[in-house]
Amino acid sequence: MPTPTPQESTPAPEPIGEGRRVSRKAVLRAAAALGAAPLLLGGRVALARDLPAPGPAGLAPTPDCHDGDEPTVEQTEGPYFKPASPLRDSLITPGTPGTRLTVTGYVFGRGCRPIPGVLLDFWQADDNGAYDNSGYAFRGHQFSTAQGSFSLTTIVPGLYPGRTRHLHVELQAPGRRVVTTQLYFPGEPRNGTDSLFDSRLLMNLRQAGPGQEGTFDFVLDVPQDPTTPPTTPPPTTPPTGTWTAGRAYRAGDGVTYAGIAYRCLQAHTAVAGWEPPNVPALWQRL
C-alpha cells in the first residue's frame, strides 16, 4: 500500500495576541493536547451542545456554537477518498476485527441550531492501517436527523506510516458547499509528529467496555437566526415539573429548572449535562 503524502500543509496556528479573542473551548483543547486536562466525556470538555452558563468577565458566551471559535476546521481530503459510498451508519459486521468505536454528535449552524439533512461521508483505514481502494470497506455516508444528530459505528483505525489515527469526513448541508475535515484521537503518541494533526479536531473519547465511544459536534458556516426555533413545536404547555435526567420529553413540553420555565424544542431523552440552560438547541427559556 502506498504511503500517503499530504496533499497540502496545515496552516500554522494563529498566534494568540492583542486583538485575538481566546475562547473557552480553545483553552480547554490546548490544555487537553498538553495533557493538562482529560479529553473525556466525564472531563466535561465543551461540545457545541454543552455551552456553559455565563462565566467570568471575558468569557461571556457568544451566539457562535464554538463559543468564539471559527466553524469546524477544514483539512485535506487525502489520496484515498472514493465517491458514491454506501448509505449506512455502520461500517462493520459482527466478524470485523478491531476495537469497536461509536462516534456520535450533532451538526450545528452559526446560530447554534442543529441542521437536519446534512450529508456526512466517512472513510478510514482498517485495523491494519489499509484503505479499501477496490471496494467500499470502511466507507459510508449518512444524513443528520431532524434533530441534527449523527451516529457512526466503526472500529478504531489502524496506523500507517506518516499519520496518526484519524477518521475522514465530508459534510454538505443542503444547498451548501462540501466541507472536508478529519477527526483525531486524544492521547495518541503520533499526534505530536503528524504534520496534519490539529487539536481543534480532537474527539471527546471514553472507554465503553471493550470498545470506545467518541463524540464530536460539527459547526458549519451556515447563517442562522438564533431566535428562531429549528422546528415549530406545538403550543407551550404549562410546566409539568422540574427538569429530570432520564425522562423523555416531547416538543412543546414545559419544565422548570432552577426556578426558570423552559419549553422543549425537540423531542429527546434528557441526560446529565444537557440541562436546559446548557442546550439552547433543545430548550427555549420562557
PDB file of C-alpha atoms in Angstrom:
ATOM      1  CA  MET A   1       0.000   0.000   0.000  1.00  0.00           C
ATOM      2  CA  PRO A   2       1.465   3.419  -0.866  1.00  0.00           C
ATOM      3  CA  THR A   3       2.495   5.721   1.881  1.00  0.00           C
ATOM      4  CA  PRO A   4       0.098   8.662   1.858  1.00  0.00           C
ATOM      5  CA  THR A   5       1.606  12.020   1.089  1.00  0.00           C
ATOM      6  CA  PRO A   6      -0.192  15.067   2.483  1.00  0.00           C
ATOM      7  CA  GLN A   7      -1.790  16.984  -0.376  1.00  0.00           C
ATOM      8  CA  GLU A   8      -1.449  20.282   1.366  1.00  0.00           C
ATOM      9  CA  SER A   9       0.135  21.568   4.520  1.00  0.00           C
ATOM     10  CA  THR A  10      -1.814  22.599   7.576  1.00  0.00           C
ATOM     11  CA  PRO A  11      -1.651  26.325   8.292  1.00  0.00           C
ATOM     12  CA  ALA A  12       0.286  27.204  11.410  1.00  0.00           C
ATOM     13  CA  PRO A  13      -1.922  28.035  14.393  1.00  0.00           C
ATOM     14  CA  GLU A  14      -2.760  31.715  14.601  1.00  0.00           C
ATOM     15  CA  PRO A  15      -0.707  33.281  17.379  1.00  0.00           C
ATOM     16  CA  ILE A  16      -2.513  34.457  20.443  1.00  0.00           C
ATOM     17  CA  GLY A  17      -2.037  38.140  20.795  1.00  0.00           C
ATOM     18  CA  GLU A  18      -3.618  41.515  21.024  1.00  0.00           C
ATOM     19  CA  GLY A  19      -6.885  41.703  19.104  1.00  0.00           C
ATOM     20  CA  ARG A  20      -7.492  37.946  19.094  1.00  0.00           C
ATOM     21  CA  ARG A  21     -10.127  36.678  21.483  1.00  0.00           C
ATOM     22  CA  VAL A  22      -9.260  33.473  23.323  1.00  0.00           C
ATOM     23  CA  SER A  23     -12.303  31.254  23.606  1.00  0.00           C
ATOM     24  CA  ARG A  24     -13.106  28.929  26.491  1.00  0.00           C
ATOM     25  CA  LYS A  25     -13.143  25.975  24.120  1.00  0.00           C
ATOM     26  CA  ALA A  26      -9.721  26.813  22.663  1.00  0.00           C
ATOM     27  CA  VAL A  27      -8.227  26.906  26.158  1.00  0.00           C
ATOM     28  CA  LEU A  28      -9.736  23.526  27.012  1.00  0.00           C
ATOM     29  CA  ARG A  29      -8.450  21.968  23.815  1.00  0.00           C
ATOM     30  CA  ALA A  30      -4.954  23.366  24.325  1.00  0.00           C
ATOM     31  CA  ALA A  31      -4.895  22.020  27.878  1.00  0.00           C
ATOM     32  CA  ALA A  32      -6.059  18.621  26.674  1.00  0.00           C
ATOM     33  CA  ALA A  33      -3.383  18.484  23.976  1.00  0.00           C
ATOM     34  CA  LEU A  34      -0.740  19.161  26.625  1.00  0.00           C
ATOM     35  CA  GLY A  35      -2.140  16.546  28.972  1.00  0.00           C
ATOM     36  CA  ALA A  36      -3.326  19.120  31.485  1.00  0.00           C
ATOM     37  CA  ALA A  37      -6.950  18.030  31.236  1.00  0.00           C
ATOM     38  CA  PRO A  38      -8.516  14.703  30.269  1.00  0.00           C
ATOM     39  CA  LEU A  39     -10.275  14.796  26.898  1.00  0.00           C
ATOM     40  CA  LEU A  40     -13.082  12.615  28.170  1.00  0.00           C
ATOM     41  CA  LEU A  41     -16.835  12.899  28.364  1.00  0.00           C
ATOM     42  CA  GLY A  42     -16.560  12.915  32.122  1.00  0.00           C
ATOM     43  CA  GLY A  43     -13.929  15.650  31.891  1.00  0.00           C
ATOM     44  CA  ARG A  44     -16.606  17.993  30.517  1.00  0.00           C
ATOM     45  CA  VAL A  45     -14.561  19.284  27.595  1.00  0.00           C
ATOM     46  CA  ALA A  46     -17.014  21.614  25.870  1.00  0.00           C
ATOM     47  CA  LEU A  47     -19.023  20.443  22.901  1.00  0.00           C
ATOM     48  CA  ALA A  48     -21.190  22.742  20.859  1.00  0.00           C
ATOM     49  CA  ARG A  49     -24.183  21.357  22.743  1.00  0.00           C
ATOM     50  CA  ASP A  50     -22.506  21.855  26.126  1.00  0.00           C
ATOM     51  CA  LEU A  51     -22.319  25.656  26.258  1.00  0.00           C
ATOM     52  CA  PRO A  52     -21.759  26.746  29.864  1.00  0.00           C
ATOM     53  CA  ALA A  53     -23.690  29.392  31.689  1.00  0.00           C
ATOM     54  CA  PRO A  54     -22.252  32.934  31.584  1.00  0.00           C
ATOM     55  CA  GLY A  55     -18.940  32.947  33.371  1.00  0.00           C
ATOM     56  CA  PRO A  56     -16.326  35.466  34.467  1.00  0.00           C
ATOM     57  CA  ALA A  57     -15.746  38.671  32.566  1.00  0.00           C
ATOM     58  CA  GLY A  58     -14.096  37.999  29.218  1.00  0.00           C
ATOM     59  CA  LEU A  59     -15.657  34.547  28.871  1.00  0.00           C
ATOM     60  CA  ALA A  60     -19.249  35.537  28.123  1.00  0.00           C
ATOM     61  CA  PRO A  61     -20.791  33.148  25.622  1.00  0.00           C
ATOM     62  CA  THR A  62     -21.405  34.349  22.072  1.00  0.00           C
ATOM     63  CA  PRO A  63     -24.130  33.240  19.650  1.00  0.00           C
ATOM     64  CA  ASP A  64     -21.470  31.126  17.923  1.00  0.00           C
ATOM     65  CA  CYS A  65     -21.614  27.408  18.787  1.00  0.00           C
ATOM     66  CA  HIS A  66     -17.875  27.223  19.343  1.00  0.00           C
ATOM     67  CA  ASP A  67     -18.005  29.983  21.914  1.00  0.00           C
ATOM     68  CA  GLY A  68     -15.788  32.283  19.892  1.00  0.00           C
ATOM     69  CA  ASP A  69     -14.047  29.714  17.709  1.00  0.00           C
ATOM     70  CA  GLU A  70     -14.484  29.532  13.931  1.00  0.00           C
ATOM     71  CA  PRO A  71     -16.562  26.835  12.223  1.00  0.00           C
ATOM     72  CA  THR A  72     -15.092  23.322  12.202  1.00  0.00           C
ATOM     73  CA  VAL A  73     -11.552  23.357  10.840  1.00  0.00           C
ATOM     74  CA  GLU A  74     -11.183  22.068   7.287  1.00  0.00           C
ATOM     75  CA  GLN A  75      -8.440  19.649   6.239  1.00  0.00           C
ATOM     76  CA  THR A  76      -7.174  17.862   3.154  1.00  0.00           C
ATOM     77  CA  GLU A  77      -9.245  15.091   1.584  1.00  0.00           C
ATOM     78  CA  GLY A  78      -6.165  12.891   1.210  1.00  0.00           C
ATOM     79  CA  PRO A  79      -5.448  10.348  -1.513  1.00  0.00           C
ATOM     80  CA  TYR A  80      -7.967   7.661  -0.537  1.00  0.00           C
ATOM     81  CA  PHE A  81     -11.369   9.313  -0.932  1.00  0.00           C
ATOM     82  CA  LYS A  82     -13.880   7.489  -3.173  1.00  0.00           C
ATOM     83  CA  PRO A  83     -17.243   8.919  -4.244  1.00  0.00           C
ATOM     84  CA  ALA A  84     -20.544   7.019  -4.171  1.00  0.00           C
ATOM     85  CA  SER A  85     -20.054   5.290  -0.812  1.00  0.00           C
ATOM     86  CA  PRO A  86     -22.954   3.153   0.510  1.00  0.00           C
ATOM     87  CA  LEU A  87     -25.738   4.732   2.564  1.00  0.00           C
ATOM     88  CA  ARG A  88     -25.116   3.269   6.047  1.00  0.00           C
ATOM     89  CA  ASP A  89     -24.260   4.336   9.588  1.00  0.00           C
ATOM     90  CA  SER A  90     -22.366   1.141  10.476  1.00  0.00           C
ATOM     91  CA  LEU A  91     -19.121   0.230   8.742  1.00  0.00           C
ATOM     92  CA  ILE A  92     -18.672  -3.142  10.457  1.00  0.00           C
ATOM     93  CA  THR A  93     -20.123  -6.639  10.653  1.00  0.00           C
ATOM     94  CA  PRO A  94     -20.071  -8.981  13.683  1.00  0.00           C
ATOM     95  CA  GLY A  95     -16.804 -10.538  12.482  1.00  0.00           C
ATOM     96  CA  THR A  96     -14.947  -7.321  11.681  1.00  0.00           C
ATOM     97  CA  PRO A  97     -11.587  -7.271  13.533  1.00  0.00           C
ATOM     98  CA  GLY A  98     -10.612  -4.249  15.560  1.00  0.00           C
ATOM     99  CA  THR A  99     -11.641  -2.212  18.596  1.00  0.00           C
ATOM    100  CA  ARG A 100     -15.254  -1.155  18.298  1.00  0.00           C
ATOM    101  CA  LEU A 101     -15.826   2.608  18.088  1.00  0.00           C
ATOM    102  CA  THR A 102     -19.064   4.584  18.145  1.00  0.00           C
ATOM    103  CA  VAL A 103     -18.925   8.268  17.218  1.00  0.00           C
ATOM    104  CA  THR A 104     -21.948  10.468  17.853  1.00  0.00           C
ATOM    105  CA  GLY A 105     -22.643  14.167  17.746  1.00  0.00           C
ATOM    106  CA  TYR A 106     -24.547  16.991  16.119  1.00  0.00           C
ATOM    107  CA  VAL A 107     -24.164  19.305  13.148  1.00  0.00           C
ATOM    108  CA  PHE A 108     -24.855  22.940  14.050  1.00  0.00           C
ATOM    109  CA  GLY A 109     -25.007  26.201  12.108  1.00  0.00           C
ATOM    110  CA  ARG A 110     -23.565  29.504  13.253  1.00  0.00           C
ATOM    111  CA  GLY A 111     -26.683  30.270  15.296  1.00  0.00           C
ATOM    112  CA  CYS A 112     -26.042  27.167  17.450  1.00  0.00           C
ATOM    113  CA  ARG A 113     -29.069  25.420  15.973  1.00  0.00           C
ATOM    114  CA  PRO A 114     -28.973  21.897  14.559  1.00  0.00           C
ATOM    115  CA  ILE A 115     -29.037  21.366  10.803  1.00  0.00           C
ATOM    116  CA  PRO A 116     -31.119  18.431   9.541  1.00  0.00           C
ATOM    117  CA  GLY A 117     -30.349  16.578   6.325  1.00  0.00           C
ATOM    118  CA  VAL A 118     -26.595  17.202   6.308  1.00  0.00           C
ATOM    119  CA  LEU A 119     -24.668  14.633   4.264  1.00  0.00           C
ATOM    120  CA  LEU A 120     -21.810  13.082   6.267  1.00  0.00           C
ATOM    121  CA  ASP A 121     -19.489  10.828   4.262  1.00  0.00           C
ATOM    122  CA  PHE A 122     -16.971   8.878   6.384  1.00  0.00           C
ATOM    123  CA  TRP A 123     -13.947   6.838   5.317  1.00  0.00           C
ATOM    124  CA  GLN A 124     -10.973   5.394   7.194  1.00  0.00           C
ATOM    125  CA  ALA A 125      -8.227   2.777   7.340  1.00  0.00           C
ATOM    126  CA  ASP A 126      -8.933  -0.740   8.601  1.00  0.00           C
ATOM    127  CA  ASP A 127      -7.386  -2.353  11.674  1.00  0.00           C
ATOM    128  CA  ASN A 128      -4.121  -2.884   9.756  1.00  0.00           C
ATOM    129  CA  GLY A 129      -3.896   0.703   8.538  1.00  0.00           C
ATOM    130  CA  ALA A 130      -5.008  -0.068   4.955  1.00  0.00           C
ATOM    131  CA  TYR A 131      -7.704   1.642   2.889  1.00  0.00           C
ATOM    132  CA  ASP A 132     -10.012  -0.363   0.640  1.00  0.00           C
ATOM    133  CA  ASN A 133      -9.439   1.197  -2.776  1.00  0.00           C
ATOM    134  CA  SER A 134     -11.184  -1.531  -4.766  1.00  0.00           C
ATOM    135  CA  GLY A 135     -14.395  -1.732  -2.741  1.00  0.00           C
ATOM    136  CA  TYR A 136     -16.183   0.191  -0.007  1.00  0.00           C
ATOM    137  CA  ALA A 137     -14.994  -1.371   3.250  1.00  0.00           C
ATOM    138  CA  PHE A 138     -14.916   1.277   5.997  1.00  0.00           C
ATOM    139  CA  ARG A 139     -16.697   3.764   3.758  1.00  0.00           C
ATOM    140  CA  GLY A 140     -20.247   5.006   4.139  1.00  0.00           C
ATOM    141  CA  HIS A 141     -22.451   8.056   4.161  1.00  0.00           C
ATOM    142  CA  GLN A 142     -25.496   9.090   6.175  1.00  0.00           C
ATOM    143  CA  PHE A 143     -27.666  12.155   6.773  1.00  0.00           C
ATOM    144  CA  SER A 144     -28.130  14.076  10.003  1.00  0.00           C
ATOM    145  CA  THR A 145     -31.518  13.545  11.626  1.00  0.00           C
ATOM    146  CA  ALA A 146     -34.277  16.103  12.091  1.00  0.00           C
ATOM    147  CA  GLN A 147     -32.506  16.969  15.367  1.00  0.00           C
ATOM    148  CA  GLY A 148     -29.165  17.443  13.580  1.00  0.00           C
ATOM    149  CA  SER A 149     -27.603  14.334  15.130  1.00  0.00           C
ATOM    150  CA  PHE A 150     -25.497  11.568  13.609  1.00  0.00           C
ATOM    151  CA  SER A 151     -24.127   8.222  14.804  1.00  0.00           C
ATOM    152  CA  LEU A 152     -21.330   6.155  13.273  1.00  0.00           C
ATOM    153  CA  THR A 153     -20.441   2.570  14.258  1.00  0.00           C
ATOM    154  CA  THR A 154     -16.974   1.505  13.163  1.00  0.00           C
ATOM    155  CA  ILE A 155     -13.572   0.476  14.606  1.00  0.00           C
ATOM    156  CA  VAL A 156     -10.555   2.428  15.789  1.00  0.00           C
ATOM    157  CA  PRO A 157      -8.492   2.834  12.590  1.00  0.00           C
ATOM    158  CA  GLY A 158      -5.065   1.276  12.391  1.00  0.00           C
ATOM    159  CA  LEU A 159      -1.802   3.155  11.957  1.00  0.00           C
ATOM    160  CA  TYR A 160       0.187   3.557   8.775  1.00  0.00           C
ATOM    161  CA  PRO A 161       3.435   5.426   8.012  1.00  0.00           C
ATOM    162  CA  GLY A 162       3.324   9.179   8.353  1.00  0.00           C
ATOM    163  CA  ARG A 163      -0.059   9.579  10.028  1.00  0.00           C
ATOM    164  CA  THR A 164      -1.647   9.382  13.454  1.00  0.00           C
ATOM    165  CA  ARG A 165      -5.039   7.700  13.933  1.00  0.00           C
ATOM    166  CA  HIS A 166      -7.833   9.624  12.239  1.00  0.00           C
ATOM    167  CA  LEU A 167     -11.227   9.475  10.558  1.00  0.00           C
ATOM    168  CA  HIS A 168     -12.037  11.323   7.350  1.00  0.00           C
ATOM    169  CA  VAL A 169     -15.382  13.032   6.832  1.00  0.00           C
ATOM    170  CA  GLU A 170     -17.009  15.269   4.253  1.00  0.00           C
ATOM    171  CA  LEU A 171     -20.092  17.259   5.188  1.00  0.00           C
ATOM    172  CA  GLN A 172     -22.549  19.103   2.998  1.00  0.00           C
ATOM    173  CA  ALA A 173     -25.546  20.983   4.318  1.00  0.00           C
ATOM    174  CA  PRO A 174     -28.488  21.266   1.903  1.00  0.00           C
ATOM    175  CA  GLY A 175     -27.627  23.796  -0.775  1.00  0.00           C
ATOM    176  CA  ARG A 176     -24.169  24.465   0.671  1.00  0.00           C
ATOM    177  CA  ARG A 177     -20.595  23.620  -0.342  1.00  0.00           C
ATOM    178  CA  VAL A 178     -18.756  20.477   0.739  1.00  0.00           C
ATOM    179  CA  VAL A 179     -16.637  20.775   3.896  1.00  0.00           C
ATOM    180  CA  THR A 180     -13.814  18.243   4.285  1.00  0.00           C
ATOM    181  CA  THR A 181     -12.068  17.522   7.581  1.00  0.00           C
ATOM    182  CA  GLN A 182     -10.606  14.799   9.811  1.00  0.00           C
ATOM    183  CA  LEU A 183     -11.228  13.687  13.391  1.00  0.00           C
ATOM    184  CA  TYR A 184      -8.443  12.732  15.796  1.00  0.00           C
ATOM    185  CA  PHE A 185      -7.987  10.638  18.929  1.00  0.00           C
ATOM    186  CA  PRO A 186      -6.661  12.105  22.207  1.00  0.00           C
ATOM    187  CA  GLY A 187      -3.535  10.636  23.759  1.00  0.00           C
ATOM    188  CA  GLU A 188      -2.083   9.218  20.528  1.00  0.00           C
ATOM    189  CA  PRO A 189       1.741   9.304  20.525  1.00  0.00           C
ATOM    190  CA  ARG A 190       1.818  10.252  16.845  1.00  0.00           C
ATOM    191  CA  ASN A 191      -0.350  13.326  17.322  1.00  0.00           C
ATOM    192  CA  GLY A 192       2.788  15.321  18.017  1.00  0.00           C
ATOM    193  CA  THR A 193       4.588  14.235  14.831  1.00  0.00           C
ATOM    194  CA  ASP A 194       1.742  14.205  12.288  1.00  0.00           C
ATOM    195  CA  SER A 195       2.004  17.407  10.219  1.00  0.00           C
ATOM    196  CA  LEU A 196      -1.758  17.430   9.606  1.00  0.00           C
ATOM    197  CA  PHE A 197      -2.846  16.918  13.213  1.00  0.00           C
ATOM    198  CA  ASP A 198      -4.943  19.745  14.659  1.00  0.00           C
ATOM    199  CA  SER A 199      -6.019  19.649  18.301  1.00  0.00           C
ATOM    200  CA  ARG A 200      -9.209  21.523  17.409  1.00  0.00           C
ATOM    201  CA  LEU A 201     -10.393  18.313  15.743  1.00  0.00           C
ATOM    202  CA  LEU A 202      -9.872  16.033  18.745  1.00  0.00           C
ATOM    203  CA  MET A 203     -12.878  13.922  19.660  1.00  0.00           C
ATOM    204  CA  ASN A 204     -14.041  13.510  23.218  1.00  0.00           C
ATOM    205  CA  LEU A 205     -13.325   9.846  23.944  1.00  0.00           C
ATOM    206  CA  ARG A 206     -14.077   7.342  26.682  1.00  0.00           C
ATOM    207  CA  GLN A 207     -13.724   3.624  27.207  1.00  0.00           C
ATOM    208  CA  ALA A 208     -17.005   1.694  26.968  1.00  0.00           C
ATOM    209  CA  GLY A 209     -16.411  -1.924  27.918  1.00  0.00           C
ATOM    210  CA  PRO A 210     -14.087  -3.450  25.299  1.00  0.00           C
ATOM    211  CA  GLY A 211     -14.835  -0.620  22.881  1.00  0.00           C
ATOM    212  CA  GLN A 212     -14.655   3.161  22.776  1.00  0.00           C
ATOM    213  CA  GLU A 213     -17.219   5.943  22.454  1.00  0.00           C
ATOM    214  CA  GLY A 214     -16.347   9.246  20.841  1.00  0.00           C
ATOM    215  CA  THR A 215     -18.274  12.494  20.447  1.00  0.00           C
ATOM    216  CA  PHE A 216     -17.754  15.482  18.209  1.00  0.00           C
ATOM    217  CA  ASP A 217     -20.045  18.338  17.162  1.00  0.00           C
ATOM    218  CA  PHE A 218     -19.504  19.935  13.777  1.00  0.00           C
ATOM    219  CA  VAL A 219     -20.238  23.612  13.196  1.00  0.00           C
ATOM    220  CA  LEU A 220     -20.819  24.655   9.584  1.00  0.00           C
ATOM    221  CA  ASP A 221     -20.701  28.204   8.278  1.00  0.00           C
ATOM    222  CA  VAL A 222     -24.455  28.284   7.728  1.00  0.00           C
ATOM    223  CA  PRO A 223     -26.147  31.514   8.835  1.00  0.00           C
ATOM    224  CA  GLN A 224     -28.978  31.050  11.320  1.00  0.00           C
ATOM    225  CA  ASP A 225     -31.240  33.292  13.324  1.00  0.00           C
ATOM    226  CA  PRO A 226     -30.575  32.250  16.946  1.00  0.00           C
ATOM    227  CA  THR A 227     -34.016  33.479  17.987  1.00  0.00           C
ATOM    228  CA  THR A 228     -35.869  31.210  15.542  1.00  0.00           C
ATOM    229  CA  PRO A 229     -36.512  27.651  16.763  1.00  0.00           C
ATOM    230  CA  PRO A 230     -35.249  24.933  14.383  1.00  0.00           C
ATOM    231  CA  THR A 231     -38.748  23.494  14.242  1.00  0.00           C
ATOM    232  CA  THR A 232     -42.217  24.748  15.025  1.00  0.00           C
ATOM    233  CA  PRO A 233     -43.211  22.965  18.234  1.00  0.00           C
ATOM    234  CA  PRO A 234     -46.758  22.630  19.488  1.00  0.00           C
ATOM    235  CA  PRO A 235     -48.084  25.400  21.719  1.00  0.00           C
ATOM    236  CA  THR A 236     -46.301  25.646  25.025  1.00  0.00           C
ATOM    237  CA  THR A 237     -47.801  23.568  27.770  1.00  0.00           C
ATOM    238  CA  PRO A 238     -47.611  24.715  31.383  1.00  0.00           C
ATOM    239  CA  PRO A 239     -44.567  23.335  33.231  1.00  0.00           C
ATOM    240  CA  THR A 240     -45.376  19.823  34.421  1.00  0.00           C
ATOM    241  CA  GLY A 241     -42.479  19.587  36.867  1.00  0.00           C
ATOM    242  CA  THR A 242     -38.790  20.163  37.228  1.00  0.00           C
ATOM    243  CA  TRP A 243     -36.348  19.002  34.571  1.00  0.00           C
ATOM    244  CA  THR A 244     -35.245  15.414  35.286  1.00  0.00           C
ATOM    245  CA  ALA A 245     -32.396  13.453  33.715  1.00  0.00           C
ATOM    246  CA  GLY A 246     -33.572  10.222  32.106  1.00  0.00           C
ATOM    247  CA  ARG A 247     -37.052  11.495  31.260  1.00  0.00           C
ATOM    248  CA  ALA A 248     -38.290  11.536  27.651  1.00  0.00           C
ATOM    249  CA  TYR A 249     -39.540  14.976  26.590  1.00  0.00           C
ATOM    250  CA  ARG A 250     -41.641  15.908  23.577  1.00  0.00           C
ATOM    251  CA  ALA A 251     -41.536  19.145  21.591  1.00  0.00           C
ATOM    252  CA  GLY A 252     -43.705  21.640  23.438  1.00  0.00           C
ATOM    253  CA  ASP A 253     -43.291  20.106  26.902  1.00  0.00           C
ATOM    254  CA  GLY A 254     -42.757  22.635  29.664  1.00  0.00           C
ATOM    255  CA  VAL A 255     -40.396  22.253  32.635  1.00  0.00           C
ATOM    256  CA  THR A 256     -38.784  24.371  35.271  1.00  0.00           C
ATOM    257  CA  TYR A 257     -35.083  24.354  36.084  1.00  0.00           C
ATOM    258  CA  ALA A 258     -33.571  26.445  38.871  1.00  0.00           C
ATOM    259  CA  GLY A 259     -36.926  28.194  39.132  1.00  0.00           C
ATOM    260  CA  ILE A 260     -36.994  29.217  35.447  1.00  0.00           C
ATOM    261  CA  ALA A 261     -39.536  27.919  32.900  1.00  0.00           C
ATOM    262  CA  TYR A 262     -38.411  26.337  29.628  1.00  0.00           C
ATOM    263  CA  ARG A 263     -40.140  24.886  26.582  1.00  0.00           C
ATOM    264  CA  CYS A 264     -38.820  21.766  24.814  1.00  0.00           C
ATOM    265  CA  LEU A 265     -37.950  22.474  21.154  1.00  0.00           C
ATOM    266  CA  GLN A 266     -37.075  18.932  20.072  1.00  0.00           C
ATOM    267  CA  ALA A 267     -38.080  15.507  21.372  1.00  0.00           C
ATOM    268  CA  HIS A 268     -35.228  13.860  23.282  1.00  0.00           C
ATOM    269  CA  THR A 269     -34.325  11.920  26.402  1.00  0.00           C
ATOM    270  CA  ALA A 270     -32.709  14.172  28.998  1.00  0.00           C
ATOM    271  CA  VAL A 271     -29.222  13.321  30.227  1.00  0.00           C
ATOM    272  CA  ALA A 272     -26.971  14.950  32.790  1.00  0.00           C
ATOM    273  CA  GLY A 273     -25.043  17.769  31.160  1.00  0.00           C
ATOM    274  CA  TRP A 274     -27.961  18.703  28.925  1.00  0.00           C
ATOM    275  CA  GLU A 275     -29.753  20.851  31.491  1.00  0.00           C
ATOM    276  CA  PRO A 276     -31.974  23.487  29.816  1.00  0.00           C
ATOM    277  CA  PRO A 277     -29.581  26.462  30.268  1.00  0.00           C
ATOM    278  CA  ASN A 278     -26.801  24.486  28.556  1.00  0.00           C
ATOM    279  CA  VAL A 279     -28.597  23.381  25.393  1.00  0.00           C
ATOM    280  CA  PRO A 280     -30.464  26.175  23.612  1.00  0.00           C
ATOM    281  CA  ALA A 281     -30.978  23.822  20.666  1.00  0.00           C
ATOM    282  CA  LEU A 282     -33.248  21.695  22.880  1.00  0.00           C
ATOM    283  CA  TRP A 283     -34.783  24.164  25.367  1.00  0.00           C
ATOM    284  CA  GLN A 284     -36.163  27.672  24.969  1.00  0.00           C
ATOM    285  CA  ARG A 285     -36.301  29.887  28.009  1.00  0.00           C
ATOM    286  CA  LEU A 286     -39.762  31.416  28.551  1.00  0.00           C
TER     287      LEU A 286
END
